[in-house]
Tab-separated table of C-alpha atoms in Angstrom:
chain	number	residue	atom	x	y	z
V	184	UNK	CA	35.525	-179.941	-69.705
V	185	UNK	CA	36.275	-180.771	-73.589
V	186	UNK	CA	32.907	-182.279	-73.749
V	187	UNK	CA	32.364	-185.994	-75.407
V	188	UNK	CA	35.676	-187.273	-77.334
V	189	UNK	CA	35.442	-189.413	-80.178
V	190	UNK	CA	38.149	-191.081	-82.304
V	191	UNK	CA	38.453	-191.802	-85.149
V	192	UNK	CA	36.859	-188.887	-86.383
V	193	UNK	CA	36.844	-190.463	-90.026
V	194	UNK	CA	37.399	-194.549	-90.872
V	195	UNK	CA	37.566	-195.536	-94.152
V	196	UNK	CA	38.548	-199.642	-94.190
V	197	UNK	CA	37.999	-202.521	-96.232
V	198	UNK	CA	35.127	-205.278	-95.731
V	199	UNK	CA	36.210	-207.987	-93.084
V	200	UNK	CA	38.620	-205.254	-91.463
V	201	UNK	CA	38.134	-205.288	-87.439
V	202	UNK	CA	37.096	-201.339	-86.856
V	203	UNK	CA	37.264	-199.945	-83.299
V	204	UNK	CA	35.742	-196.421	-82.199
V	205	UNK	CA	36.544	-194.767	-78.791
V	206	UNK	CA	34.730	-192.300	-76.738
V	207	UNK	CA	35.966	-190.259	-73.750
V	208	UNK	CA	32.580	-189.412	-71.973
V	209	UNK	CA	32.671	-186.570	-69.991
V	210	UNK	CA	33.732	-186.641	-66.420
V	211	UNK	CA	31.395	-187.188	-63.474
V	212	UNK	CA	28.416	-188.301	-66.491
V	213	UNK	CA	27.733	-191.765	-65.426
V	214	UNK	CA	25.792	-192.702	-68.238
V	215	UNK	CA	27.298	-193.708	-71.867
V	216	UNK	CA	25.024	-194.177	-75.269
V	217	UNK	CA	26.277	-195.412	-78.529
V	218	UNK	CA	24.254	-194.372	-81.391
V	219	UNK	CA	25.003	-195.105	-85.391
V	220	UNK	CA	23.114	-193.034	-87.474
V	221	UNK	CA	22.155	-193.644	-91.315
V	222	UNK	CA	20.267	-191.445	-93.410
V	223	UNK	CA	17.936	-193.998	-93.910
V	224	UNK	CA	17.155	-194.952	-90.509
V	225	UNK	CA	18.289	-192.229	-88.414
V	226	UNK	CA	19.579	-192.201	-84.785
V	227	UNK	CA	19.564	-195.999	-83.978
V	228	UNK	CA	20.194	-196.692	-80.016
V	229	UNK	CA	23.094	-199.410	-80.074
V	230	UNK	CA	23.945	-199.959	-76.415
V	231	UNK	CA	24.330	-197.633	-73.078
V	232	UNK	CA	25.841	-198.350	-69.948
V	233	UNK	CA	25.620	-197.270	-66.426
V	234	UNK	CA	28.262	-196.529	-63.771
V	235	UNK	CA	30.544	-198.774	-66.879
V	236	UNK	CA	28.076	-201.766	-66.769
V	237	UNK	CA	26.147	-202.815	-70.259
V	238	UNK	CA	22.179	-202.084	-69.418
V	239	UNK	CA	20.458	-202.715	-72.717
V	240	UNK	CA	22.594	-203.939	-76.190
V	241	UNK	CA	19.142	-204.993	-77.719
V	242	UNK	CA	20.039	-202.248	-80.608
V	243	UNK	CA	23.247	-204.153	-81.252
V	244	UNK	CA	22.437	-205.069	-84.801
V	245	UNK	CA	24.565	-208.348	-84.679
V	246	UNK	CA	27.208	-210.598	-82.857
V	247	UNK	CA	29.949	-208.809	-85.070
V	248	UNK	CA	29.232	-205.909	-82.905
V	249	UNK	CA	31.024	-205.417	-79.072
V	250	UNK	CA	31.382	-202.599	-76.671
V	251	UNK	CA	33.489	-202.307	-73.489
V	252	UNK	CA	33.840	-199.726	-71.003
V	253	UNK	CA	36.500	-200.955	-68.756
V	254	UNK	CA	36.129	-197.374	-67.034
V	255	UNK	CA	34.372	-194.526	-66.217
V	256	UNK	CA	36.617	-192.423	-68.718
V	257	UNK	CA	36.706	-194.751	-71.881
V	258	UNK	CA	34.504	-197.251	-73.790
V	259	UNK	CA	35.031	-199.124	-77.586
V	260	UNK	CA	32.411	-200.405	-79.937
V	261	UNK	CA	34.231	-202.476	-81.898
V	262	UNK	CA	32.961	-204.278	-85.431
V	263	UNK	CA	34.150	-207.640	-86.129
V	264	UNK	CA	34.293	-208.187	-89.068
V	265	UNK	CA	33.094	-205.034	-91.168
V	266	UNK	CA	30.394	-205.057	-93.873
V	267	UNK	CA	30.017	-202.316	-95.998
V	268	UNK	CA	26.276	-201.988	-94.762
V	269	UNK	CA	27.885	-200.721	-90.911
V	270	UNK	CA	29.160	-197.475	-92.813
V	271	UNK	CA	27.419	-194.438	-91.106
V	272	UNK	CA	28.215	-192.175	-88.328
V	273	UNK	CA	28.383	-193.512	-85.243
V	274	UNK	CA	28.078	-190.804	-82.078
V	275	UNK	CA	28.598	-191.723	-78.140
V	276	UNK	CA	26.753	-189.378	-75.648
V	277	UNK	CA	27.152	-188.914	-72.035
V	278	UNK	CA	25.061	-188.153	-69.254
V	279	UNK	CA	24.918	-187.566	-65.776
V	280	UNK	CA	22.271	-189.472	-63.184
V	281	UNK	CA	20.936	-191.106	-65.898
V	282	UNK	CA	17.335	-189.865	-67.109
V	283	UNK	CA	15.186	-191.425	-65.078
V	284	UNK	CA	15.966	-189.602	-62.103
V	285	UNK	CA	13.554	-186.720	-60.844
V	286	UNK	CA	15.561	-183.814	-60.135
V	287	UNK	CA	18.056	-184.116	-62.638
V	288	UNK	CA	17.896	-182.693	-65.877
V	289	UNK	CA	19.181	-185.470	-67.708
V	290	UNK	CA	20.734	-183.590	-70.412
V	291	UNK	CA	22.684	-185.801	-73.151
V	292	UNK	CA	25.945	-184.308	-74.795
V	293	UNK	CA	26.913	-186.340	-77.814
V	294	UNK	CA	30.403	-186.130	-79.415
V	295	UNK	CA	31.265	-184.928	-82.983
V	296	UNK	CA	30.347	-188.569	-84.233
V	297	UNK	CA	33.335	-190.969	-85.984
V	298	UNK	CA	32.151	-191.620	-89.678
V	299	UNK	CA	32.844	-195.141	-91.093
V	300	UNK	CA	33.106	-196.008	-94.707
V	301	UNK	CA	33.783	-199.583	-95.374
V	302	UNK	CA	34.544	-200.659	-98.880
H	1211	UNK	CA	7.993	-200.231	-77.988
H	1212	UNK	CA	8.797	-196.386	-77.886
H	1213	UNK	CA	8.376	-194.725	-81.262
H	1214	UNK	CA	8.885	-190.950	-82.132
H	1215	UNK	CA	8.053	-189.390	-85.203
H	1216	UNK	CA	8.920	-185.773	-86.436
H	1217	UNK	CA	6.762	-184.003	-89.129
H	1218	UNK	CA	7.038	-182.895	-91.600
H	1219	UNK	CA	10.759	-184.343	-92.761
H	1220	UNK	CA	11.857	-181.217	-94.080
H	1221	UNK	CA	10.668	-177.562	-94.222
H	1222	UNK	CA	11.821	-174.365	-95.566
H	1223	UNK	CA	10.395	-170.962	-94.949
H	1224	UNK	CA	10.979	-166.852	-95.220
H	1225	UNK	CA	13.710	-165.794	-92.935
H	1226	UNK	CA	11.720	-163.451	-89.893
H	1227	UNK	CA	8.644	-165.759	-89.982
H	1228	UNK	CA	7.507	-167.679	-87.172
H	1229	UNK	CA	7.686	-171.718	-87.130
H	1230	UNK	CA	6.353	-174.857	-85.051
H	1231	UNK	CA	8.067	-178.203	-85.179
H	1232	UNK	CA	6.451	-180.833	-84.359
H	1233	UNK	CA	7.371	-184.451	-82.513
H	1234	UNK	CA	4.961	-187.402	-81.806
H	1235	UNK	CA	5.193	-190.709	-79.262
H	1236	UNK	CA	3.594	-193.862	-79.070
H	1237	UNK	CA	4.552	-194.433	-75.080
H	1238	UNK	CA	3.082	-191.763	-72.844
H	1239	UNK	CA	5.361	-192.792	-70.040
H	1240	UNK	CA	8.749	-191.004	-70.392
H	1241	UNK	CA	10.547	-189.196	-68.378
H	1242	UNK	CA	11.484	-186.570	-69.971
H	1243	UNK	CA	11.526	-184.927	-73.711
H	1244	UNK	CA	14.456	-183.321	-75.336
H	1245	UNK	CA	15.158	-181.318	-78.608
H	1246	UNK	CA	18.159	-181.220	-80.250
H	1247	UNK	CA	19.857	-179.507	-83.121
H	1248	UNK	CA	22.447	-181.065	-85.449
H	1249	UNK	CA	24.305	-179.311	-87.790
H	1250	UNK	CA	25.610	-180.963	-91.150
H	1251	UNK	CA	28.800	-183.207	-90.385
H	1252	UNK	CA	28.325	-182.369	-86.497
H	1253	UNK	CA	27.319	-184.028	-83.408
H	1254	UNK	CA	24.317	-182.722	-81.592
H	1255	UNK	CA	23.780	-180.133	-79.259
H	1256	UNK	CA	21.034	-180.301	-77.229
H	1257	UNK	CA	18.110	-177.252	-77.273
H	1258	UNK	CA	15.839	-177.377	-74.650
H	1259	UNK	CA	14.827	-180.077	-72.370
H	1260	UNK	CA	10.937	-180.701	-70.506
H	1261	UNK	CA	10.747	-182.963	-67.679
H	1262	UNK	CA	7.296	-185.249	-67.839
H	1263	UNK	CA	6.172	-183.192	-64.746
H	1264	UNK	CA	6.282	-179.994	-67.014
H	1265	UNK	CA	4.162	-178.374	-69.983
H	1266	UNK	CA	7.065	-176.215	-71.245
H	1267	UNK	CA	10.842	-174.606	-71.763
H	1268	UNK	CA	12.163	-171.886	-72.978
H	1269	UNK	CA	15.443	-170.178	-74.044
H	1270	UNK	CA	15.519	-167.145	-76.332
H	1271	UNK	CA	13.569	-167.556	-79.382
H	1272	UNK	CA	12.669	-170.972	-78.744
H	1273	UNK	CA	9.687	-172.446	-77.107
H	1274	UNK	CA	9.062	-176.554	-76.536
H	1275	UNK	CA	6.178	-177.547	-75.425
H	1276	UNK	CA	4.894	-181.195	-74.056
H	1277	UNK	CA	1.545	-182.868	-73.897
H	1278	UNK	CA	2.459	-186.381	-72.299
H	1279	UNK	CA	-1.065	-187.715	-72.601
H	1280	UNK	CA	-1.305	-186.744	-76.213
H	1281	UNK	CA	2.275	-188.023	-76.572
H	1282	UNK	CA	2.993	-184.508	-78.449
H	1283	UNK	CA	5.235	-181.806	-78.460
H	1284	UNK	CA	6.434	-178.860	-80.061
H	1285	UNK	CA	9.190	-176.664	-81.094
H	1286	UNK	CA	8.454	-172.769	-81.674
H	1287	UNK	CA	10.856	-170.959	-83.426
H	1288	UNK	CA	10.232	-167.363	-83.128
H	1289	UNK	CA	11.346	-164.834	-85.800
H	1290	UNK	CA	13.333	-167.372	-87.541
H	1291	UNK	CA	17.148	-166.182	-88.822
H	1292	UNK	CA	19.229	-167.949	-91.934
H	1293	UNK	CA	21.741	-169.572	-88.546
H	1294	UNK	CA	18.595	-171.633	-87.637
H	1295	UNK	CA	18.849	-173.487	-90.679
H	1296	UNK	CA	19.782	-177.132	-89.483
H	1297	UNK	CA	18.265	-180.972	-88.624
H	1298	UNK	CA	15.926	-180.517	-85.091
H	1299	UNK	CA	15.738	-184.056	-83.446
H	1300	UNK	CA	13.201	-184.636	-80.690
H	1301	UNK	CA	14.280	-187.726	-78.336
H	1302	UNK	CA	12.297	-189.327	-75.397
H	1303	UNK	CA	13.496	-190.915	-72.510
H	1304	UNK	CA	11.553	-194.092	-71.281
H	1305	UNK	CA	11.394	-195.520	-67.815
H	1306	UNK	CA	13.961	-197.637	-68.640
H	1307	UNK	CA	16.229	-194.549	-69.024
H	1308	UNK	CA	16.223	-195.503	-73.071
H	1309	UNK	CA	16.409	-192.546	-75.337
H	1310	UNK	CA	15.136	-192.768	-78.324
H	1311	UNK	CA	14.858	-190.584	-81.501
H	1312	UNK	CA	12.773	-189.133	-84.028
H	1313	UNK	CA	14.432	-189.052	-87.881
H	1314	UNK	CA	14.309	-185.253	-87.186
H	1315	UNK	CA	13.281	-182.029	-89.480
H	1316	UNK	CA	15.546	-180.342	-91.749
H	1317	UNK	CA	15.081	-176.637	-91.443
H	1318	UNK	CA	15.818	-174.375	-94.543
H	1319	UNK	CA	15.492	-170.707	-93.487
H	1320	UNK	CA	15.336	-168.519	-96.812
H	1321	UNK	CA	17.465	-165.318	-96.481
C-alpha cells in the first residue's frame, strides 16, 4: 500500500480564498484523523471519523471549517473562507479498528502533511 | 480533558550516549500509548506502541515504557547515532478512541 495520501502537498492562497485538502487513507483502516499542526500549539485533533461517519469535530476551530468523507477511500477538510491565522500543516492519519479495541494494535500512519500559507 | 506533556522541549547530547524521553498524562484511562518520530518537513512515523495492559516495547535501540497509574512514560534511546536527531511525539488514546498529542522533544544528537 502507498500509505496515507495527501494533496496539496503545498497551498499558498490569499485570505477569503475557499482551500480544500484531500486525504486517501489507507485501505481496509477504518478510522480517519485530521490534525493541523502549528509550532505554537502543536498537533491539534480537528475531527476523525469512523467507518466514514464524523465521531468528534469538537477540535474544529470554527464554522469556516468542514470535512466530508463520502467514502472509505477519500475525505476533504475544507476552509471557508481562509484567514491567514489557518496557515500550518495540516496531516490526516489512518487507522485500522480504531484504538479502543483490545487486540488490535491501533497503530496510526499519518501522511506527509499539506502545508497552507494564506496571505 | 486529556492532556500530554513532553519534557524537556528540546535536548541535545554526545552522539553514543544513552537518553530517556519523557511523556506525561493527566487521564489515566487510555487505551493505549504511542511514540512517534517526525522528521523536519515530514509526516510522522510511528516508533513503538504500549497497549494500557502492558509496562513496555521494544524495537532495536529503543525502549518505551508505561506507568498508567502515574500517567508516565518513557522513551530510551540507547547508544544514540547523529540519524536519531529529530521531533519524538508521545500521543494517548482515550476511551473515546481520541488521540491526543504532546508538543514533542526535539532531539539534537552531536556528531
Amino acid at each position: 500500500d502507498a500509505g496515507v495520501i495527501q494533496s496539496p502537498r503545498h497551498e499558498v492562497t490569499e485570505m477569503g480564498q475557499e482551500v480544500t485538502l484531500r486525504c486517501k487513507p489507507i485501505s481496509g483502516h477504518d478510522y480517519l484523523f485530521w490534525y493541523r499542526q502549528t509550532m505554537m500549539r502543536g498537533l491539534e485533533l480537528l475531527i476523525y471519523f469512523n467507518n466514514n461517519v464524523p465521531i468528534d469535530d469538537s477540535g474544529m476551530p470554527e464554522d469556516r471549517f468542514s470535512a466530508k468523507m463520502p467514502n472509505a477511500s477519500f475525505s476533504t477538510l475544507k476552509i471557508q473562507p481562509s484567514e491567514p491565522r489557518d496557515s500550518a500543516v495540516y496531516f490526516c492519519a489512518s487507522s485500522f479498528l480504531g484504538q479502543g479495541f483490545s487486540g488490535n494494535t491501533g497503530e496510526l500512519f499519518f501522511g506527509e502533511g499539506s502545508r497552507l500559507t494564506v496571505l | 480533558k486529556q492532556e500530554v506533556t513532553q519534557i524537556p522541549a528540546a535536548l541535545s547530547v554526545p552522539e553514543g550516549e544513552n537518553l530517556v524521553l519523557n511523556c506525561s498524562f493527566t487521564d489515566s484511562a487510555i487505551y493505549n500509548l504511542q511514540w512517534f518520530r517526525q522528521d523536519p518537513g515530514k509526516g510522522l512515523t510511528s516508533l513503538l506502541l504500549i497497549q494500557s495492559s502492558q509496562r513496555e516495547q521494544t524495537s532495536g535501540r529503543l525502549n518505551a515504557s508505561l506507568d498508567k497509574s502515574s500517567g508516565r512514560s518513557t522513551l530510551y534511546i540507547a547508544a544514540s547515532q547523529p540519524g536519531d536527531s529529530a521531533t519524538y511525539l508521545c500521543a494517548v488514546s482515550n476511551r473515546d478512541d481520541k488521540i491526543i498529542f504532546g508538543k514533542g522533544t526535539r532531539l539534537h544528537i552531536l556528531p
